[in-house]
Structures are given as structure tokens and as C-alpha cells.
Amino acid sequence: MTDPAAQSSSAPESHALPTVEIRDLHKSFGTNEVLKGIDFHVNDREVVVVVGPSGSGKSTLLRCVNLLEVPDRGQVLIDGVDICDSGTDVNAVRRKIGMVFQQFNLFPHLTALNNVTIGPRKVLKRTTEEAEQSARSLLDRVGLADHAHKYPAQLSGGQQQRVAIARALAMNPEIMLFDEATSALDPELVGDVLSVMRSLADDGMTMMVVTHEMGFAKNVADRVVFMADGVVVEEGTPDAVLGSPQHARTQQFLQQVGDH
Amino acid sequence: MTRQQRSTLIQWGAFATGFVIIGGTLAVTVRWSALADRFFKWDDFTGQFPEIIFEAARNTLLYTVIGFSGGLIFGLVAALMRQSSVPPARLLASLYIEIFRALPALLTILIVGFGIPIAFGAENLPSFFTTLYGSGGLALALVAGAYLAETIRAGIEAVPRGQVEAARSLGMTTSQTTRSIVLPQAFRVILPPLTNELVLLLKDTSLLAVLGVAIGERELTTWGRTFSNSIGNYTPLMAAAVCYLAITVPLSQLVKYVENRTKAGQR
């Protein structure tokens, strides 16, 4: 049985608003211009993977999406609303955007369960029972149902990162941002986190992923964006960008990461 | 004998030798009978109890609690103002901290204790502030707050930036982030220096004597001095010393216990 509406929704629709749209974004730290006029978008239910050498500005770009960095110039539109506009309620926008950090940033004074419930309780004003119930099912989803009562220091890096993913999901976000989510992990722990991310993508979550995991980009991304020196050099399907890159800068980068 | 055991033995040997030399010298030079007669009269010692506990120790604790609670409030407000994005708030907090850290506690107590009734008129003040609990407590709170502000600020700054980012990216407001994420973690960091401030304040309550202390308002040191004068030997001072120890030693044990408990399972 086929559902034509569901089929067509996987292809980007030209008239629908992108979930994230970035126009001519500039950002400097002191005299160091990190983003030099970025145009970028993530469509609904799309998985966009941003790759590039360190210092290319990809993490800064990601952090501009939920205003952890404030752009100097340009627009960041979430569902068509400019979040840099002074009239925008930033907290309301951030509720819709889940973020996963390289260093996990779990709250060390709270158990895994309370890390996941604190957002819904404080921000969405859910009751403790409600929040705990959905937190337990989220922890189950990331394979940590048995660790709900543990503190972050009692968990491995991979487990902590999966709790962090559950914490972000607890807010029921429209889009998830992943900022090098596996870079701080021991190699043998990367797989568990990636498989959680992949299952999210399979469930149709809109995702913007900054990563060095080329395998993830190749297999999961709908679109790959290659950044270098504060500009978008090249973007397209994983096959196009990673398989037959057009720019010398992209080719050089892929060769370097391929060496490992 | 292992090398470790041998070096332990040598350390204890050196300690014992020093102990014998210094102890022996003191045993010969100190006039023990005079000392015992003026400082350690058992009947005078036991005679201080239980009144010293019901009045003096109770008052020392009350002044400490009032001063420390007030100081925590002043300190927390000043610490948060100092980190504010509003320049006048930062300036105000810095002024407060700089002034009250620069003045001797004794001077602050004198200025506040004598100044407040003159400034507002004793009859216009709430009756609490006409007692030593109010005026003395306020002066102690002002002094403690200036130090606590810096301690609390250090604690807040010890919380990694990523904690705030994680909380804000969940949509939490600045004040929710401060209350639920930053302060609980900062508190754990500053628990040892906080105890230190508490003990310092406990001892500073003895300075309140300069404001003139009514009967019933006496704290431990004043009690010791008053009764040393009236009975003609210094044994009441020793009773006061025992009371201070009876408060501070269990206090630091309690904090050690709380510290270990909050540390359990956490970073």
C-alpha cells in the first residue's frame, strides 16, 4: 500500500518554508572573520551534514542557528521567523531546536532521568510524572533505560552523549543540531551514538549535523555541505560531494580524511 | 622493614624528640600552679554552665545566623549584579564589595551600630534594629556579604560555559538557568570556602561587644570577659573557648559529611 502524500514529502517542496534558512551570514571573533557570507538552508525532514576542516566555521554556523553565537550581519530564519530580530522570543525559538554538544554538557548534579526531565518541567511546565514518563521512554529509545538513576559521572562518554540526545528530544524539537557529537568519544563508543542519530534520521527528524564521520555523511545525509575558510565551497548529494567533488579544496580535504 | 616504614619511623622519631625538648623546656619554665590557679579553676569552670550555653552560646549562634543569612543575601545579589550586563548594576556591586572589604569589621560595626539610630532616629526604626541582634547582625551581614560575594562569584565562574549553553538551548530563561543549573553547581564548589566564612563570622561576633552589650545580649567572648572580671580569674575565658570549639569542630565535620555526600557519584 502506498501513500502518495508521504512519498512526495520526502522530496523537498519548493513552495514550503525551509525549517532553517540562513542568508548572507557574517560572524567575526575579534579580527578573525569566521563566517564570510553564508547562505544555507535545511528543509523539513531533511538531514544536512556539514563537513570541512577545523576552523572552517562549521560549528559557528551551527551555533548561530540557536543563537548561541550572535551573528554580526545576515539573517537566521527558523520557520520563516528571523531569530536575530529584537522582537523575537529567543527562548521560544530555542524550545523548537534541540542541540547536542561535542562535550555532552550534561548537568552533573542531576541524574540521567532528571537531565532529561528538567527541560520539560521548567520550560514546558510539565508535571514531574508526565515528564518522567516520557523521559523513561526516551532513555529506553537511546538504550539507557537501566541507567536512569545514574549521575553523568557514572556513565561512559557514549552513554552520556545518548542521554544528551534524549534530553534534547524531550523538548519535542522540530530540528536537531549535532555539534561534532562523536568527536570527544573513544572510538569504540562512537557507533552507539551514531546509530541513535541514524535512527532519528530514519524517523524523519530534521537534522543539521556537523561531523567528521564521513561514513555517517555518506550513508545518512540527504545533502552534504562542504565548508572551508568561512564559506560554503560545495554542496549536493553525498555521492556528488563526497564521491566526485568538483572543487580542489574539497578534493584535498577528502584525501586528507581518507588517509586515516 | 620497607623503605616506606623506615621513613615513617624516622618522622615519628623526629617528632618525639622535638616534643620532649619543647615539652621539657615548657615544663620547667612555665609557672604551672599560677596558670592553673588563674585559668583552670574547676569550680569556676563548671560554675559557668549551663548559663553560658543558654545565654552566651545561644547569642553567638544567633548573631552568626543573622549575620550569615543576611550576608548570603547581600553576597548573592552582589555576585549576580557583578556579572550583570547592566553597567550601573556592576558598578554598584563593585563599590559595595570594595568598600566593605577595605574597612576593618570593627569599624563597620561601630559605624553601622551608632550610625543607623542617628540617621533614622531610634524611635522610627523597627524594634528589631534597636537591639544588638538587628544593628549588630546588619553590620556583620554587610561585612560577610562583601566577602561572600567574591566567593559566590568564583563559584559561578567555575561552572563551565557549556552548562549555561546546554540550559539555554533547552529554552530555559537566564534566571531559570541560574537557579536550576548554575547555582546548585556553584554551591558545591564553594562549600569549603563558605564554611570558612561562616567560622570567621562566628568569631567576629565577639566584636559586637564594642556597641555595648545588655545583659541577655552577651555572646561568648563578652561573657568570658565579664565573669573573669567579676570573679577575679580567667577561667570563664576558658569556658568560652570550650564553647567555641564545641560549635566549630562539629560544624566542620558536618560540612565534610555534606561535601562527601554531594560528591558521591558526581564529578
Short mmCIF file of C-alpha atoms in Angstrom, two decimals:
data_model
loop_
_atom_site.label_atom_id
_atom_site.label_comp_id
_atom_site.label_asym_id
_atom_site.label_seq_id
_atom_site.Cartn_x
_atom_site.Cartn_y
_atom_site.Cartn_z
CA MET A 1 0.00 0.00 0.00
CA THR A 2 1.45 3.36 -0.98
CA ASP A 3 0.61 6.77 0.32
CA PRO A 4 1.36 9.33 -2.38
CA ALA A 5 1.41 12.24 0.09
CA ALA A 6 4.02 10.54 2.25
CA GLN A 7 6.07 9.67 -0.82
CA SER A 8 6.21 13.22 -2.11
CA SER A 9 7.02 14.70 1.29
CA SER A 10 10.47 13.14 1.27
CA ALA A 11 11.39 15.34 -1.70
CA PRO A 12 11.93 19.00 -0.84
CA GLU A 13 8.97 21.09 -1.88
CA SER A 14 9.93 24.35 -3.44
CA HIS A 15 6.99 26.35 -2.03
CA ALA A 16 7.28 25.16 1.59
CA LEU A 17 9.32 27.24 4.04
CA PRO A 18 12.62 25.63 4.95
CA THR A 19 12.96 24.84 8.67
CA VAL A 20 16.24 26.73 8.78
CA GLU A 21 17.19 29.39 6.30
CA ILE A 22 20.37 31.40 6.61
CA ARG A 23 21.06 34.41 4.42
CA ASP A 24 24.38 36.18 3.96
CA LEU A 25 25.61 35.34 7.47
CA HIS A 26 28.74 37.07 8.75
CA LYS A 27 30.47 36.44 12.06
CA SER A 28 33.82 37.59 13.39
CA PHE A 29 35.66 36.88 16.62
CA GLY A 30 37.79 39.97 17.07
CA THR A 31 39.59 40.49 13.80
CA ASN A 32 39.11 36.86 12.77
CA GLU A 33 36.25 36.59 10.30
CA VAL A 34 34.89 33.07 10.81
CA LEU A 35 31.82 33.22 8.57
CA LYS A 36 32.10 35.24 5.39
CA GLY A 37 28.61 35.43 3.97
CA ILE A 38 26.93 32.05 4.31
CA ASP A 39 23.72 31.09 2.53
CA PHE A 40 22.37 27.85 3.85
CA HIS A 41 19.11 26.04 4.47
CA VAL A 42 17.70 22.87 5.97
CA ASN A 43 14.34 21.70 4.70
CA ASP A 44 11.69 19.95 6.75
CA ARG A 45 12.63 16.30 7.44
CA GLU A 46 15.98 16.79 5.72
CA VAL A 47 19.31 15.59 7.11
CA VAL A 48 22.08 18.02 6.21
CA VAL A 49 25.64 17.10 7.13
CA VAL A 50 28.22 19.88 7.26
CA VAL A 51 31.82 18.80 6.81
CA GLY A 52 35.06 20.67 6.48
CA PRO A 53 38.47 21.19 8.04
CA SER A 54 38.69 22.53 11.60
CA GLY A 55 38.47 26.30 11.67
CA SER A 56 36.22 26.32 8.63
CA GLY A 57 33.39 27.89 10.64
CA LYS A 58 31.00 24.93 10.56
CA SER A 59 30.46 24.78 14.33
CA THR A 60 29.99 28.55 14.45
CA LEU A 61 27.38 28.28 11.71
CA LEU A 62 25.55 25.61 13.69
CA ARG A 63 25.71 27.68 16.89
CA CYS A 64 24.22 30.65 15.06
CA VAL A 65 21.09 28.59 14.35
CA ASN A 66 20.01 28.69 18.01
CA LEU A 67 21.78 31.96 18.72
CA LEU A 68 24.48 30.59 21.00
CA GLU A 69 26.55 32.83 18.75
CA VAL A 70 25.04 36.12 17.69
CA PRO A 71 25.74 36.86 14.01
CA ASP A 72 27.24 40.21 13.08
CA ARG A 73 25.26 40.50 9.87
CA GLY A 74 22.72 38.47 7.92
CA GLN A 75 19.56 36.59 8.77
CA VAL A 76 18.75 33.32 10.51
CA LEU A 77 15.16 32.29 9.79
CA ILE A 78 13.54 29.44 11.74
CA ASP A 79 10.20 28.54 10.13
CA GLY A 80 10.39 31.92 8.44
CA VAL A 81 10.94 33.91 11.67
CA ASP A 82 14.17 35.91 11.91
CA ILE A 83 15.64 35.00 15.30
CA CYS A 84 18.13 37.86 15.18
CA ASP A 85 15.20 40.29 15.18
CA SER A 86 15.00 42.02 18.56
CA GLY A 87 11.25 41.32 18.78
CA THR A 88 11.70 37.53 18.53
CA ASP A 89 11.34 35.49 21.71
CA VAL A 90 14.63 33.61 21.54
CA ASN A 91 13.66 31.20 24.32
CA ALA A 92 10.53 30.19 22.42
CA VAL A 93 12.57 29.53 19.28
CA ARG A 94 15.20 27.55 21.20
CA ARG A 95 12.47 25.25 22.56
CA LYS A 96 11.94 24.03 18.99
CA ILE A 97 15.65 23.42 18.40
CA GLY A 98 17.42 20.52 20.07
CA MET A 99 21.17 20.75 20.44
CA VAL A 100 23.77 18.08 21.11
CA PHE A 101 27.26 19.24 22.07
CA GLN A 102 30.70 17.80 21.49
CA GLN A 103 31.38 17.77 25.26
CA PHE A 104 27.84 16.44 26.09
CA ASN A 105 27.28 19.23 28.66
CA LEU A 106 25.06 17.05 30.81
CA PHE A 107 24.15 18.64 34.14
CA PRO A 108 26.48 16.80 36.56
CA HIS A 109 24.32 17.48 39.64
CA LEU A 110 21.30 15.73 38.14
CA THR A 111 20.64 12.05 37.39
CA ALA A 112 20.25 10.94 33.79
CA LEU A 113 16.48 10.94 34.30
CA ASN A 114 16.45 14.47 35.72
CA ASN A 115 18.73 15.69 32.95
CA VAL A 116 16.01 14.63 30.55
CA THR A 117 13.06 15.92 32.59
CA ILE A 118 14.42 19.33 33.55
CA GLY A 119 13.62 20.97 30.20
CA PRO A 120 10.01 19.78 30.03
CA ARG A 121 9.48 20.59 33.73
CA LYS A 122 11.00 24.08 33.78
CA VAL A 123 10.27 25.28 30.27
CA LEU A 124 7.14 23.40 29.19
CA LYS A 125 5.75 23.30 32.77
CA ARG A 126 5.01 19.58 32.58
CA THR A 127 4.26 17.75 35.80
CA THR A 128 7.02 15.58 37.19
CA GLU A 129 5.08 12.36 36.44
CA GLU A 130 4.41 13.38 32.85
CA ALA A 131 8.00 14.41 32.29
CA GLU A 132 9.41 11.27 33.90
CA GLN A 133 7.16 9.02 31.91
CA SER A 134 8.27 10.43 28.57
CA ALA A 135 11.88 10.69 29.79
CA ARG A 136 11.91 6.98 30.59
CA SER A 137 10.65 6.09 27.13
CA LEU A 138 13.28 8.40 25.58
CA LEU A 139 16.04 6.82 27.67
CA ASP A 140 14.71 3.46 26.54
CA ARG A 141 14.88 4.65 22.95
CA VAL A 142 18.58 5.53 23.27
CA GLY A 143 19.22 2.20 25.03
CA LEU A 144 19.74 3.54 28.56
CA ALA A 145 16.55 2.58 30.36
CA ASP A 146 18.59 0.84 33.07
CA HIS A 147 20.76 3.90 33.75
CA ALA A 148 18.06 6.45 34.55
CA HIS A 149 19.11 6.79 38.19
CA LYS A 150 22.81 7.30 37.49
CA TYR A 151 24.72 10.57 37.54
CA PRO A 152 26.62 11.61 34.40
CA ALA A 153 29.99 10.85 36.04
CA GLN A 154 28.87 7.23 36.42
CA LEU A 155 28.25 6.89 32.68
CA SER A 156 30.65 6.37 29.81
CA GLY A 157 31.10 9.13 27.23
CA GLY A 158 28.90 7.34 24.74
CA GLN A 159 26.18 6.85 27.33
CA GLN A 160 26.40 10.48 28.37
CA GLN A 161 26.01 11.61 24.78
CA ARG A 162 22.96 9.42 24.34
CA VAL A 163 21.44 10.93 27.49
CA ALA A 164 22.18 14.33 25.97
CA ILE A 165 20.32 13.32 22.83
CA ALA A 166 17.37 12.16 24.93
CA ARG A 167 17.48 15.47 26.83
CA ALA A 168 17.22 17.40 23.57
CA LEU A 169 14.46 15.13 22.25
CA ALA A 170 12.43 15.61 25.44
CA MET A 171 11.56 19.12 24.24
CA ASN A 172 9.98 17.56 21.16
CA PRO A 173 12.09 19.71 18.83
CA GLU A 174 11.39 20.43 15.16
CA ILE A 175 15.07 20.21 14.36
CA MET A 176 18.12 18.68 16.00
CA LEU A 177 21.57 20.22 15.81
CA PHE A 178 24.60 17.98 16.34
CA ASP A 179 27.89 19.78 17.00
CA GLU A 180 30.61 17.15 16.47
CA ALA A 181 28.63 14.84 18.71
CA THR A 182 31.09 11.96 18.44
CA SER A 183 34.40 13.84 18.39
CA ALA A 184 35.06 13.58 22.13
CA LEU A 185 34.29 9.86 22.29
CA ASP A 186 36.59 6.87 22.44
CA PRO A 187 36.45 5.13 19.05
CA GLU A 188 34.61 2.06 20.36
CA LEU A 189 31.81 4.26 21.75
CA VAL A 190 31.14 6.20 18.56
CA GLY A 191 28.99 3.51 16.97
CA ASP A 192 26.23 3.57 19.60
CA VAL A 193 25.79 7.32 19.28
CA LEU A 194 25.82 7.23 15.50
CA SER A 195 23.20 4.51 15.42
CA VAL A 196 20.92 6.60 17.63
CA MET A 197 21.44 9.53 15.25
CA ARG A 198 20.73 7.32 12.28
CA SER A 199 17.50 6.03 13.78
CA LEU A 200 16.41 9.63 14.37
CA ALA A 201 17.08 10.37 10.71
CA ASP A 202 15.13 7.27 9.71
CA ASP A 203 12.20 8.52 11.79
CA GLY A 204 12.12 11.70 9.72
CA MET A 205 13.76 14.12 12.17
CA THR A 206 15.05 17.32 10.60
CA MET A 207 18.77 17.35 11.37
CA MET A 208 21.79 19.56 10.91
CA VAL A 209 24.93 17.60 11.67
CA VAL A 210 28.49 18.90 11.95
CA THR A 211 30.75 15.86 11.96
CA HIS A 212 33.99 14.29 10.89
CA GLU A 213 32.30 10.91 10.41
CA MET A 214 32.37 10.57 6.65
CA GLY A 215 30.59 7.23 6.83
CA PHE A 216 27.63 8.89 8.53
CA ALA A 217 27.62 11.65 5.91
CA LYS A 218 27.73 9.14 3.09
CA ASN A 219 25.03 6.84 4.40
CA VAL A 220 22.58 9.07 6.25
CA ALA A 221 22.76 12.58 4.78
CA ASP A 222 20.23 13.84 2.27
CA ARG A 223 22.63 16.65 1.47
CA VAL A 224 26.28 17.30 2.29
CA VAL A 225 27.66 20.81 2.63
CA PHE A 226 31.42 21.29 2.46
CA MET A 227 32.76 24.41 4.18
CA ALA A 228 36.24 25.86 4.22
CA ASP A 229 37.61 29.20 5.42
CA GLY A 230 34.18 30.60 6.32
CA VAL A 231 32.41 29.94 3.04
CA VAL A 232 30.32 27.12 1.58
CA VAL A 233 32.56 25.62 -1.08
CA GLU A 234 30.34 22.91 -2.39
CA GLU A 235 27.04 21.20 -1.60
CA GLY A 236 24.93 18.42 -3.03
CA THR A 237 24.05 14.77 -2.53
CA PRO A 238 26.58 12.70 -0.57
CA ASP A 239 27.53 10.88 -3.74
CA ALA A 240 28.20 14.11 -5.59
CA VAL A 241 30.16 15.94 -2.87
CA LEU A 242 31.99 13.00 -1.33
CA GLY A 243 32.14 10.77 -4.44
CA SER A 244 33.07 13.21 -7.18
CA PRO A 245 33.92 16.59 -5.65
CA GLN A 246 34.21 19.44 -8.12
CA HIS A 247 36.44 21.84 -6.17
CA ALA A 248 40.13 21.36 -5.50
CA ARG A 249 39.62 22.37 -1.82
CA THR A 250 37.04 19.61 -1.35
CA GLN A 251 39.20 17.04 -3.08
CA GLN A 252 42.17 17.96 -0.90
CA PHE A 253 40.10 17.68 2.29
CA LEU A 254 38.61 14.32 1.36
CA GLN A 255 42.01 12.99 0.52
CA GLN A 256 43.34 14.07 3.93
CA VAL A 257 40.50 12.49 5.91
CA GLY A 258 40.68 9.44 3.66
CA ASP A 259 44.26 8.85 4.78
CA HIS A 260 43.16 7.90 8.25
CA MET B 1 61.40 -3.14 57.03
CA THR B 2 60.32 -1.45 53.82
CA ARG B 3 61.63 1.92 52.79
CA GLN B 4 58.19 3.42 53.46
CA GLN B 5 58.08 2.01 57.02
CA ARG B 6 61.59 3.22 57.75
CA SER B 7 60.86 6.80 56.68
CA THR B 8 57.64 6.78 58.75
CA LEU B 9 59.66 5.63 61.77
CA ILE B 10 62.19 8.41 61.27
CA GLN B 11 59.41 11.01 61.02
CA TRP B 12 57.84 9.87 64.29
CA GLY B 13 61.26 9.73 65.93
CA ALA B 14 61.99 13.35 64.98
CA PHE B 15 58.57 14.36 66.22
CA ALA B 16 59.07 12.62 69.58
CA THR B 17 62.49 14.21 70.05
CA GLY B 18 61.14 17.69 69.37
CA PHE B 19 58.20 17.04 71.64
CA VAL B 20 60.44 16.01 74.51
CA ILE B 21 62.73 19.05 74.08
CA ILE B 22 59.96 21.66 73.82
CA GLY B 23 57.76 19.95 76.39
CA GLY B 24 60.66 19.65 78.80
CA THR B 25 61.57 23.33 78.42
CA LEU B 26 57.98 24.42 78.99
CA ALA B 27 57.60 22.08 81.96
CA VAL B 28 60.50 23.81 83.68
CA THR B 29 59.82 27.45 82.67
CA VAL B 30 56.04 27.77 82.90
CA ARG B 31 54.59 28.56 86.33
CA TRP B 32 52.01 25.78 86.17
CA SER B 33 50.47 26.32 89.57
CA ALA B 34 49.80 30.02 88.87
CA LEU B 35 48.37 29.19 85.48
CA ALA B 36 46.12 26.52 86.93
CA ASP B 37 45.05 28.88 89.69
CA ARG B 38 44.05 31.74 87.33
CA PHE B 39 42.84 29.87 84.22
CA PHE B 40 41.78 26.38 85.15
CA LYS B 41 39.79 26.52 88.37
CA TRP B 42 37.46 23.58 88.06
CA ASP B 43 34.72 25.01 90.27
CA ASP B 44 34.75 28.32 88.43
CA PHE B 45 34.71 26.44 85.14
CA THR B 46 31.70 24.29 85.97
CA GLY B 47 30.08 27.33 87.58
CA GLN B 48 29.73 28.93 84.11
CA PHE B 49 27.44 26.14 82.98
CA PRO B 50 24.70 25.93 81.99
CA GLU B 51 24.08 29.71 81.85
CA ILE B 52 26.93 30.28 79.41
CA ILE B 53 25.20 27.96 76.97
CA PHE B 54 21.69 29.35 77.38
CA GLU B 55 22.77 32.96 77.07
CA ALA B 56 26.23 33.35 75.56
CA ALA B 57 26.49 30.40 73.17
CA ARG B 58 22.90 30.92 72.09
CA ASN B 59 23.61 34.60 71.33
CA THR B 60 26.83 33.81 69.47
CA LEU B 61 24.86 31.40 67.29
CA LEU B 62 22.03 33.90 66.80
CA TYR B 63 24.37 36.72 65.73
CA THR B 64 26.14 34.27 63.42
CA VAL B 65 22.92 33.02 61.83
CA ILE B 66 21.53 36.54 61.38
CA GLY B 67 24.82 37.86 60.01
CA PHE B 68 25.41 34.89 57.72
CA SER B 69 21.86 34.75 56.32
CA GLY B 70 21.98 38.46 55.62
CA GLY B 71 25.49 38.10 54.24
CA LEU B 72 24.41 35.31 51.88
CA ILE B 73 21.62 37.50 50.55
CA PHE B 74 23.88 40.55 50.14
CA GLY B 75 26.62 38.38 48.68
CA LEU B 76 24.39 36.55 46.20
CA VAL B 77 22.79 39.78 44.99
CA ALA B 78 26.17 41.48 44.68
CA ALA B 79 27.70 38.49 42.88
CA LEU B 80 24.85 38.35 40.37
CA MET B 81 24.90 42.14 39.91
CA ARG B 82 28.62 41.99 39.29
CA GLN B 83 28.02 39.62 36.39
CA SER B 84 25.09 41.61 35.08
CA SER B 85 25.07 43.09 31.60
CA VAL B 86 23.79 46.38 33.08
CA PRO B 87 26.79 48.65 33.80
CA PRO B 88 25.27 50.58 36.77
CA ALA B 89 24.47 47.27 38.49
CA ARG B 90 28.07 46.14 38.07
CA LEU B 91 29.37 49.46 39.39
CA LEU B 92 27.09 49.39 42.43
CA ALA B 93 28.13 45.84 43.32
CA SER B 94 31.82 46.62 42.90
CA LEU B 95 31.51 49.69 45.12
CA TYR B 96 29.81 47.70 47.86
CA ILE B 97 32.37 44.90 47.73
CA GLU B 98 35.38 47.19 47.62
CA ILE B 99 34.21 49.40 50.49
CA PHE B 100 33.23 46.71 52.93
CA ARG B 101 36.26 44.56 52.23
CA ALA B 102 38.53 47.55 52.75
CA LEU B 103 37.12 48.56 56.16
CA PRO B 104 38.01 46.67 59.34
CA ALA B 105 34.98 44.75 60.60
CA LEU B 106 35.29 46.55 63.92
CA LEU B 107 34.94 49.94 62.22
CA THR B 108 31.94 48.81 60.17
CA ILE B 109 30.26 47.56 63.33
CA LEU B 110 30.87 50.90 65.07
CA ILE B 111 29.66 52.97 62.10
CA VAL B 112 26.54 50.90 61.46
CA GLY B 113 25.75 50.35 65.13
CA PHE B 114 25.98 54.02 66.09
CA GLY B 115 25.11 55.49 62.70
CA ILE B 116 21.77 53.83 61.94
CA PRO B 117 19.89 55.07 65.06
CA ILE B 118 21.23 58.59 64.47
CA ALA B 119 20.39 58.53 60.77
CA PHE B 120 16.83 57.35 61.11
CA GLY B 121 16.05 58.09 64.76
CA ALA B 122 15.81 55.14 67.10
CA GLU B 123 12.07 55.73 67.58
CA ASN B 124 11.44 55.40 63.80
CA LEU B 125 13.26 52.08 63.46
CA PRO B 126 11.57 48.70 63.65
CA SER B 127 12.24 47.49 67.18
CA PHE B 128 14.45 44.66 65.86
CA PHE B 129 17.02 47.20 64.68
CA THR B 130 17.27 48.86 68.08
CA THR B 131 18.59 45.60 69.54
CA LEU B 132 22.08 44.25 69.05
CA TYR B 133 20.56 41.41 67.01
CA GLY B 134 19.36 43.91 64.42
CA SER B 135 22.11 46.52 64.27
CA GLY B 136 24.97 44.13 65.02
CA GLY B 137 23.54 41.49 62.71
CA LEU B 138 23.24 44.05 59.92
CA ALA B 139 26.83 45.18 60.35
CA LEU B 140 28.09 41.58 60.32
CA ALA B 141 25.93 40.84 57.26
CA LEU B 142 27.39 43.80 55.38
CA VAL B 143 30.93 42.66 56.13
CA ALA B 144 30.26 38.98 55.40
CA GLY B 145 28.30 39.83 52.23
CA ALA B 146 31.26 41.62 50.68
CA TYR B 147 33.47 38.55 51.14
CA LEU B 148 30.73 36.09 50.23
CA ALA B 149 30.04 38.00 47.00
CA GLU B 150 33.55 37.24 45.79
CA THR B 151 33.32 33.62 46.93
CA ILE B 152 29.98 33.12 45.20
CA ARG B 153 31.24 34.82 42.05
CA ALA B 154 34.22 32.48 41.93
CA GLY B 155 31.81 29.54 42.29
CA ILE B 156 29.61 30.80 39.47
CA GLU B 157 32.64 31.30 37.25
CA ALA B 158 33.80 27.75 37.97
CA VAL B 159 30.68 26.37 36.28
CA PRO B 160 31.67 25.57 32.68
CA ARG B 161 30.22 27.77 29.94
CA GLY B 162 28.78 24.67 28.27
CA GLN B 163 26.38 24.19 31.20
CA VAL B 164 24.77 27.54 30.53
CA GLU B 165 24.70 26.85 26.79
CA ALA B 166 23.02 23.49 27.32
CA ALA B 167 20.39 25.02 29.59
CA ARG B 168 19.71 27.98 27.31
CA SER B 169 19.44 25.71 24.27
CA LEU B 170 16.62 23.87 26.05
CA GLY B 171 14.81 27.22 26.09
CA MET B 172 15.42 27.98 29.77
CA THR B 173 15.50 31.66 30.70
CA THR B 174 18.52 33.32 32.27
CA SER B 175 17.02 33.15 35.75
CA GLN B 176 15.90 29.52 35.36
CA THR B 177 19.42 28.67 34.23
CA THR B 178 20.94 30.49 37.19
CA ARG B 179 18.64 28.87 39.74
CA SER B 180 18.45 25.30 38.42
CA ILE B 181 21.83 24.80 36.77
CA VAL B 182 24.47 27.34 37.79
CA LEU B 183 23.87 27.97 41.49
CA PRO B 184 23.49 24.30 42.54
CA GLN B 185 26.83 23.52 40.89
CA ALA B 186 28.47 26.70 42.16
CA PHE B 187 27.32 25.88 45.69
CA ARG B 188 29.15 22.56 45.62
CA VAL B 189 32.36 24.28 44.58
CA ILE B 190 32.16 26.97 47.26
CA LEU B 191 31.01 24.82 50.16
CA PRO B 192 34.51 24.69 51.75
CA PRO B 193 35.23 28.45 51.48
CA LEU B 194 31.65 29.11 52.59
CA THR B 195 32.29 27.17 55.80
CA ASN B 196 35.43 29.16 56.24
CA GLU B 197 33.44 32.41 56.03
CA LEU B 198 30.91 31.03 58.46
CA VAL B 199 33.57 30.23 61.04
CA LEU B 200 35.21 33.63 60.56
CA LEU B 201 31.86 35.31 61.08
CA LEU B 202 31.19 33.22 64.18
CA LYS B 203 34.39 34.54 65.68
CA ASP B 204 33.71 38.11 64.52
CA THR B 205 30.53 38.15 66.62
CA SER B 206 32.88 38.83 69.56
CA LEU B 207 33.48 42.30 68.06
CA LEU B 208 29.87 43.29 68.70
CA ALA B 209 30.89 43.95 72.30
CA VAL B 210 32.09 47.41 71.24
CA LEU B 211 28.49 48.52 70.75
CA GLY B 212 27.76 47.96 74.42
CA VAL B 213 26.00 44.77 75.31
CA ALA B 214 22.97 44.49 77.55
CA ILE B 215 22.52 41.54 79.89
CA GLY B 216 20.86 38.82 77.87
CA GLU B 217 22.61 40.01 74.70
CA ARG B 218 26.09 38.83 75.73
CA GLU B 219 27.92 36.46 73.43
CA LEU B 220 30.70 34.06 74.42
CA THR B 221 33.70 36.37 74.49
CA THR B 222 31.84 39.14 76.31
CA TRP B 223 30.54 36.57 78.76
CA GLY B 224 34.05 35.32 79.41
CA ARG B 225 35.44 38.81 79.97
CA THR B 226 32.56 39.95 82.18
CA PHE B 227 32.75 36.98 84.51
CA SER B 228 36.55 36.94 84.53
CA ASN B 229 36.37 40.47 85.92
CA SER B 230 33.70 39.69 88.46
CA ILE B 231 35.22 36.52 89.92
CA GLY B 232 38.84 37.60 89.60
CA ASN B 233 40.25 34.78 87.50
CA TYR B 234 40.28 33.92 83.82
CA THR B 235 38.56 30.54 83.95
CA PRO B 236 35.36 31.91 82.27
CA LEU B 237 37.50 32.69 79.19
CA MET B 238 38.41 29.01 79.02
CA ALA B 239 34.76 28.06 79.31
CA ALA B 240 34.04 30.38 76.37
CA ALA B 241 36.89 28.79 74.39
CA VAL B 242 35.45 25.33 75.03
CA CYS B 243 32.06 26.55 73.80
CA TYR B 244 33.55 27.97 70.57
CA LEU B 245 35.28 24.64 69.92
CA ALA B 246 32.07 22.77 70.69
CA ILE B 247 30.39 24.75 67.92
CA THR B 248 33.08 24.96 65.23
CA VAL B 249 34.52 21.45 65.34
CA PRO B 250 31.19 19.63 64.78
CA LEU B 251 30.36 22.25 62.16
CA SER B 252 33.39 21.47 60.04
CA GLN B 253 32.71 17.74 60.47
CA LEU B 254 29.15 18.31 59.26
CA VAL B 255 30.38 20.18 56.21
CA LYS B 256 32.85 17.42 55.44
CA TYR B 257 29.98 14.96 55.56
CA VAL B 258 27.75 17.07 53.29
CA GLU B 259 30.66 17.56 50.90
CA ASN B 260 31.23 13.83 50.63
CA ARG B 261 27.56 13.21 50.13
CA THR B 262 27.14 15.73 47.32
CA LYS B 263 30.30 14.40 45.74
CA ALA B 264 29.00 10.82 45.73
CA GLY B 265 28.58 9.75 42.15
CA GLN B 266 29.29 13.21 40.83
CA ARG B 267 32.26 14.90 39.32
#
